[in-house]
mmCIF file of C-alpha atoms and ligand atoms in Angstrom:
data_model
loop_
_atom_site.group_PDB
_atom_site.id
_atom_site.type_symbol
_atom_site.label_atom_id
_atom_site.label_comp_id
_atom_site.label_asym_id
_atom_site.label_seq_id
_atom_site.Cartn_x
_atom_site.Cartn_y
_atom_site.Cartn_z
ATOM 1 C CA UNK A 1 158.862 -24.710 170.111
ATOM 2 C CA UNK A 2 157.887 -28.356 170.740
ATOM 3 C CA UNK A 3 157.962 -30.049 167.211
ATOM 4 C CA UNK A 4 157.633 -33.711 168.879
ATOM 5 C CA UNK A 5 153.964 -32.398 170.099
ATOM 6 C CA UNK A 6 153.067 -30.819 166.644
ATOM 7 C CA UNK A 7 153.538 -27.233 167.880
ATOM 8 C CA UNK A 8 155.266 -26.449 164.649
ATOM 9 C CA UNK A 9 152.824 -27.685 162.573
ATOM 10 C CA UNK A 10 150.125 -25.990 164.354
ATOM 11 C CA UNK A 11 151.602 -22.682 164.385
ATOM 12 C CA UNK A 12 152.445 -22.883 160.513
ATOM 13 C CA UNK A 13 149.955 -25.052 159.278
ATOM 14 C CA UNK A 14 152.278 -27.523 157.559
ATOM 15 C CA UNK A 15 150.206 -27.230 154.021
ATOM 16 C CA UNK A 16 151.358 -23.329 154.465
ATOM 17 C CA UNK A 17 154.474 -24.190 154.808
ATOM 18 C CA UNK A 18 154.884 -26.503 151.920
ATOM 19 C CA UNK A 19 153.133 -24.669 149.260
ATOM 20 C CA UNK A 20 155.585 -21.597 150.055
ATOM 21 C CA UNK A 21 158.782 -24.096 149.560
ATOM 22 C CA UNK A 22 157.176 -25.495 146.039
ATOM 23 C CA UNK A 23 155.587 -21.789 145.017
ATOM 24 C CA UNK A 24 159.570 -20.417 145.276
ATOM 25 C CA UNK A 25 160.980 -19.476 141.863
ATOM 26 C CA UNK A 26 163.469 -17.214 140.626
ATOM 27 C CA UNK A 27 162.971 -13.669 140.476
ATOM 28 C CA UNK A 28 165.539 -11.630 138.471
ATOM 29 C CA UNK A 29 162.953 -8.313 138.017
ATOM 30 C CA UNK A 30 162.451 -6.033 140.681
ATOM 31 C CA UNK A 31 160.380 -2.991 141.545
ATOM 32 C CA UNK A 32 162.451 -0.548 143.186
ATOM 33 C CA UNK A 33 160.607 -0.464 146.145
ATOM 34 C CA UNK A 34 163.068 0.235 149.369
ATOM 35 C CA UNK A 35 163.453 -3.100 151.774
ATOM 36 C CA UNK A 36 163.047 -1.712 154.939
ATOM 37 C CA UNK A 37 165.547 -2.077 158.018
ATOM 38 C CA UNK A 38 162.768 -4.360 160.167
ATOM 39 C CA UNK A 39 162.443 -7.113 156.850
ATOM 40 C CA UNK A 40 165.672 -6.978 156.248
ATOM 41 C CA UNK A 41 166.450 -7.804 160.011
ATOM 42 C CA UNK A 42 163.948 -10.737 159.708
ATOM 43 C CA UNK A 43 165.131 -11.975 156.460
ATOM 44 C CA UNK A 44 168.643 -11.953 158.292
ATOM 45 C CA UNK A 45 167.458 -13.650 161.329
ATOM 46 C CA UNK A 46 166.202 -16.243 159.366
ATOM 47 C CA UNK A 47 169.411 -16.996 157.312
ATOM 48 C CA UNK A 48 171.546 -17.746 159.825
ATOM 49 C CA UNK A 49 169.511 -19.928 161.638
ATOM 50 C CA UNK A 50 170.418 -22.711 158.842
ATOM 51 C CA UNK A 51 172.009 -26.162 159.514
ATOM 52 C CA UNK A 52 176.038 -25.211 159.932
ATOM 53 C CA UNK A 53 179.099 -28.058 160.173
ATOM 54 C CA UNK A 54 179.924 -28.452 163.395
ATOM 55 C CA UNK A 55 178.350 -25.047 163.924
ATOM 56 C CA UNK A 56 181.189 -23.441 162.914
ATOM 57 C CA UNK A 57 179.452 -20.760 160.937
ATOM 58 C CA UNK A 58 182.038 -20.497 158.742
ATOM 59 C CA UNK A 59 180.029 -17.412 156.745
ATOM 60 C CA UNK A 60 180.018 -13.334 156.591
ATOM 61 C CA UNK A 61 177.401 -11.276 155.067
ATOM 62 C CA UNK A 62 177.086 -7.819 153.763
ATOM 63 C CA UNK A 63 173.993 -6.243 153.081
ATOM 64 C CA UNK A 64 173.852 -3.864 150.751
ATOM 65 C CA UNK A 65 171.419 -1.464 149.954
ATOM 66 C CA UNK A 66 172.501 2.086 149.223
ATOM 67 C CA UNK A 67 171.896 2.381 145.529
ATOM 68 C CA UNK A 68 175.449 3.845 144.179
ATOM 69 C CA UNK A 69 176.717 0.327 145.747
ATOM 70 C CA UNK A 70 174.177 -1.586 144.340
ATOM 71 C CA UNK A 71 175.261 -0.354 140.846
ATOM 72 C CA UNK A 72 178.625 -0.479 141.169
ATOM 73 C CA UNK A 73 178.570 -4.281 142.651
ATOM 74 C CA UNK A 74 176.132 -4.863 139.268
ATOM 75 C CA UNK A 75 179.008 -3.707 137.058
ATOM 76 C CA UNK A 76 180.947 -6.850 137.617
ATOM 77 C CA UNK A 77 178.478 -9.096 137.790
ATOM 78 C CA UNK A 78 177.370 -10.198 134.623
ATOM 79 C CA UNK A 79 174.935 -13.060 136.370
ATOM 80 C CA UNK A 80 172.790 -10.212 137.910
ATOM 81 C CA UNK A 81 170.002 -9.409 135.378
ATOM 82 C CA UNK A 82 167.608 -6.622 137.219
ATOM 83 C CA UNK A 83 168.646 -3.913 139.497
ATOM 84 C CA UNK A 84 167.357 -5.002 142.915
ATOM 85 C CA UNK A 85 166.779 -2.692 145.674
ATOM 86 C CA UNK A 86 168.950 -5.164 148.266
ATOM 87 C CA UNK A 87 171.721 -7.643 147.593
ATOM 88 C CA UNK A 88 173.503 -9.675 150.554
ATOM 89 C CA UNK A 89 176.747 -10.990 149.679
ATOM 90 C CA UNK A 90 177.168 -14.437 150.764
ATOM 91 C CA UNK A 91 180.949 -15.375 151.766
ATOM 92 C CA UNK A 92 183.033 -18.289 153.226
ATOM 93 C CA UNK A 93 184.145 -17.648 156.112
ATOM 94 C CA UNK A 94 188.536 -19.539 155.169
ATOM 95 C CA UNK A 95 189.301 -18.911 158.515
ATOM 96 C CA UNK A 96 186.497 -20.361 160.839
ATOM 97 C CA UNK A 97 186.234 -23.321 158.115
ATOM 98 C CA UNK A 98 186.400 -27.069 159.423
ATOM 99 C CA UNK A 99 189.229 -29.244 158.322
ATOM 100 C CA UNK A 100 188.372 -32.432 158.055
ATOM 101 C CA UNK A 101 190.397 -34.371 155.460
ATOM 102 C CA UNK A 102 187.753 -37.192 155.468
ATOM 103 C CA UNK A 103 185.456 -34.531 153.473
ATOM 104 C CA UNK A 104 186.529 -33.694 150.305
ATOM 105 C CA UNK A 105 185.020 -30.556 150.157
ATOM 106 C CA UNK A 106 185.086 -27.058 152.002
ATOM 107 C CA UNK A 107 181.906 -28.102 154.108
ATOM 108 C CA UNK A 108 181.700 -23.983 154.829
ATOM 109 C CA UNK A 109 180.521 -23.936 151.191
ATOM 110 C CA UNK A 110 177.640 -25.819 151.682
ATOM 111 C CA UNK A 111 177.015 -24.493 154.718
ATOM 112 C CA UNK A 112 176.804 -20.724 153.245
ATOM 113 C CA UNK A 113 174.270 -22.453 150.441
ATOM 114 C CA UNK A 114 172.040 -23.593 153.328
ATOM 115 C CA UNK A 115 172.091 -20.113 154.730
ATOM 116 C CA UNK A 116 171.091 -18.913 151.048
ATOM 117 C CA UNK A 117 168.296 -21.208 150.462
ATOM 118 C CA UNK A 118 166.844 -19.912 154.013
ATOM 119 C CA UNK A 119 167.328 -16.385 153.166
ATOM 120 C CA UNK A 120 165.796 -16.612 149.907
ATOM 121 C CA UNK A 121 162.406 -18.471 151.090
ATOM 122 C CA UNK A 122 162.440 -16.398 153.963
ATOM 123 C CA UNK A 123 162.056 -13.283 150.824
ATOM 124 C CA UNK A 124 159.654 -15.548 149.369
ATOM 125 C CA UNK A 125 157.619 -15.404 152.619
ATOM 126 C CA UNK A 126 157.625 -11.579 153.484
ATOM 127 C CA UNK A 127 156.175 -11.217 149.367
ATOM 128 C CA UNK A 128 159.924 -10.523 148.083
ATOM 129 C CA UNK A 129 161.539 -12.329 145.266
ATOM 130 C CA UNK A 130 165.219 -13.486 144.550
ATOM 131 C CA UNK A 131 168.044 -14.789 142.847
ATOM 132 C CA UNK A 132 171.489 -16.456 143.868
ATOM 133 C CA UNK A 133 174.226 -15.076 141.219
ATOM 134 C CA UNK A 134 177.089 -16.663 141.050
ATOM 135 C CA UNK A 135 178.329 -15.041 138.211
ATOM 136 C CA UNK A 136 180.500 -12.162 139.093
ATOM 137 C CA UNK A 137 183.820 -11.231 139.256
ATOM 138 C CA UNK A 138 185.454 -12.399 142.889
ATOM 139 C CA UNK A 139 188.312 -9.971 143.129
ATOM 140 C CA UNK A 140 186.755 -7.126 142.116
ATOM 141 C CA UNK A 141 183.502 -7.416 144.664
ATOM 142 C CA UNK A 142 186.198 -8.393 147.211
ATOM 143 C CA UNK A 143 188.040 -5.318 146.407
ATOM 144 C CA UNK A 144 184.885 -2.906 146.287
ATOM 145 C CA UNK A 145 183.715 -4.189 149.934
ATOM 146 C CA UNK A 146 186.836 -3.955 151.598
ATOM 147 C CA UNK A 147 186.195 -8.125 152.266
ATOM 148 C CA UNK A 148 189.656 -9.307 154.229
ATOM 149 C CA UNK A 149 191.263 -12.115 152.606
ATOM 150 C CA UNK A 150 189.464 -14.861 154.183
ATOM 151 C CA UNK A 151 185.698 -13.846 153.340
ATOM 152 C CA UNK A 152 185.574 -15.242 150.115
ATOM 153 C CA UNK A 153 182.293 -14.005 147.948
ATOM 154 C CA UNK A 154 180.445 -17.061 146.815
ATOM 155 C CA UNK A 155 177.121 -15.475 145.737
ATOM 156 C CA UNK A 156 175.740 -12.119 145.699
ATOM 157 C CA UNK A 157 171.902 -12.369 146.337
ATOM 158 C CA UNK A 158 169.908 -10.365 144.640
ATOM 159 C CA UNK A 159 166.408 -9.301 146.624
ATOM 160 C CA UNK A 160 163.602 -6.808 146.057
ATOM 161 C CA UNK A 161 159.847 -6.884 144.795
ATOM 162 C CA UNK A 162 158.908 -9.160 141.896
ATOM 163 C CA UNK A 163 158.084 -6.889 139.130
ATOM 164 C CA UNK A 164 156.530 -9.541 137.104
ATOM 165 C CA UNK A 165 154.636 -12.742 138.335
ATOM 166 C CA UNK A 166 156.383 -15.745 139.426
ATOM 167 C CA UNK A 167 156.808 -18.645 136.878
ATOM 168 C CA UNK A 168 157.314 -22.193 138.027
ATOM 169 C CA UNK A 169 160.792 -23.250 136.721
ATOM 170 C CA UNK A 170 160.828 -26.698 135.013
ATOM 171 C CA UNK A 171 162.648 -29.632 136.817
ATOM 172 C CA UNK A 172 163.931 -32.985 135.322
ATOM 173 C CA UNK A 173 161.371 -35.984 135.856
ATOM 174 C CA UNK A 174 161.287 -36.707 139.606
ATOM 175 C CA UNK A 175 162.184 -40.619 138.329
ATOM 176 C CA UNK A 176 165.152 -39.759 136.735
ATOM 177 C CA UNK A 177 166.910 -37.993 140.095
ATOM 178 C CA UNK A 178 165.422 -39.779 142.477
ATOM 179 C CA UNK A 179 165.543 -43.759 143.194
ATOM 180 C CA UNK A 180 164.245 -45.759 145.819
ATOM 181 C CA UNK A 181 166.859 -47.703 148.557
ATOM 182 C CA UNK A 182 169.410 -48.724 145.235
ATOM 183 C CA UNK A 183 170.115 -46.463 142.395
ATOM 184 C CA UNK A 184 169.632 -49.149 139.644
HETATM 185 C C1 FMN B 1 174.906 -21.529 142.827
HETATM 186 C C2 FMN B 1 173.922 -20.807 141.941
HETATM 187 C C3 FMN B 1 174.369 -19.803 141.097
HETATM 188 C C4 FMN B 1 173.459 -19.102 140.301
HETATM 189 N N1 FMN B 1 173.919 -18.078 139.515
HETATM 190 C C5 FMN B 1 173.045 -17.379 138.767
HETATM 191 C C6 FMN B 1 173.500 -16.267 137.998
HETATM 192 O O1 FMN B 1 174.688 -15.909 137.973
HETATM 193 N N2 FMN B 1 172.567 -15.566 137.273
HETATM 194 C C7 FMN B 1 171.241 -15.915 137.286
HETATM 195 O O2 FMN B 1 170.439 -15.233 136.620
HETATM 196 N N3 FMN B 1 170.783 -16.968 138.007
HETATM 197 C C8 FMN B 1 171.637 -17.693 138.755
HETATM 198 N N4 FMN B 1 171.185 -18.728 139.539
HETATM 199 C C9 FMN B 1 169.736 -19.028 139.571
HETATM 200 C C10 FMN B 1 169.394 -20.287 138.785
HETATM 201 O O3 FMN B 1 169.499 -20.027 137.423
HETATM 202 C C11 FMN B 1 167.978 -20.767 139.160
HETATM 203 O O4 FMN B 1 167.931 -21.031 140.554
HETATM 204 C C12 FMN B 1 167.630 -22.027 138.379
HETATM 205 O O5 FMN B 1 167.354 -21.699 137.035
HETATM 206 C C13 FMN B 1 166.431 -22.766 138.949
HETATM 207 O O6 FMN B 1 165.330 -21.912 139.025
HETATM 208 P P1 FMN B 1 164.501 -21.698 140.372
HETATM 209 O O7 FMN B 1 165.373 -20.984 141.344
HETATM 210 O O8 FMN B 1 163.302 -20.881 139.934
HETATM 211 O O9 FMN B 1 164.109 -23.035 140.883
HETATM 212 C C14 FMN B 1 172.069 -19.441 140.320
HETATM 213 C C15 FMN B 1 171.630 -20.443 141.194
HETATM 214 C C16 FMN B 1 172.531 -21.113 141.989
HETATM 215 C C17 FMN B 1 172.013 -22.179 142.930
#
């Protein structure tokens, strides 16, 4: 798609596009309603198309949706309110990471966030709700999945049908987080 020649604009309608980013809120209440293989293959297309360091693609996910594993991944994690009828489990991916000592941080982390934010407003788009939980107990998912030492669990994502309405989540004063070419 041609973004320099507004093809991307036209084919969303960039208003669209926006109010689905701002309209996103956290959904921790679902309906049980089954998330079919064809959504869940979009909602996975859609995740791993986000920005990656040096496209490593440091990042495994699981999908899980059979209901006995659904529990028994609830059971240790005390972050995950509702039962949802899908959770992904969102890992780092130790040994495709990037070393790079000038960055003092795993960048695979951030780049498994990024994946998360895409999957979750790519939900938000197909009508579904969701909520990152980060909450849970690491060995114990790792141990249930059969995850091999270097896909480390950093959030289990929990998808389905809002069973209530969405409520806009409060933010701080735009003001206070955000300055203008020098912070003071
Ligand atoms: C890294 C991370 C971990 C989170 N862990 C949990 C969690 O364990 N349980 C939970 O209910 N919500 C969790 N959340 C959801 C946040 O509470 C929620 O995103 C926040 O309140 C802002 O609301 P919003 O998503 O509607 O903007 C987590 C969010 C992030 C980004």
């Amino acid at each position: 798609m041609d973004h320099a020649q507004g093809g991307l604009v036209e084919s969303t309608g960039s208003e669209g596009l926006l109010r689905l980013l701002r309209e996103r809120s956290v959904v921790r209440r679902y309906t049980m309603e089954p998330v079919d293989d064809a959504l869940l293959d979009r909602l996975l297309d859609v995740m791993v198309t986000a920005p990656t360091a040096a496209n490593k693609q440091a990042w495994g996910f699981m999908a899980v949706r059979d209901p006995r594993s659904v529990r028994r991944l609830r059971a240790f994690a005390p972050g995950m309110i509702g039962l949802p009828p899908l959770v992904v489990v969102a890992c780092f991916d130790r040994a495709r990471a990037t070393r790079d000592d000038s960055v003092p941080w795993d960048a695979g982390m951030l780049c498994v966030a990024m994946a998360v934010e895409n999957l979750l407003l790519a939900a938000h788009a197909e009508g579904l709700g969701g909520c990152p939980v980060g909450s849970f107990r690491r060995v114990a998912v790792q141990q249930l999945l059969g995850l091999p030492p270097h896909l480390e669990p950093l959030l289990l994502v929990a998808l389905g049908r809002p069973a209530r309405a969405l409520e806009p989540t409060r933010r701080r004063p735009r003001e206070e987080v955000i300055r203008y070419e020098t912070w003071s």
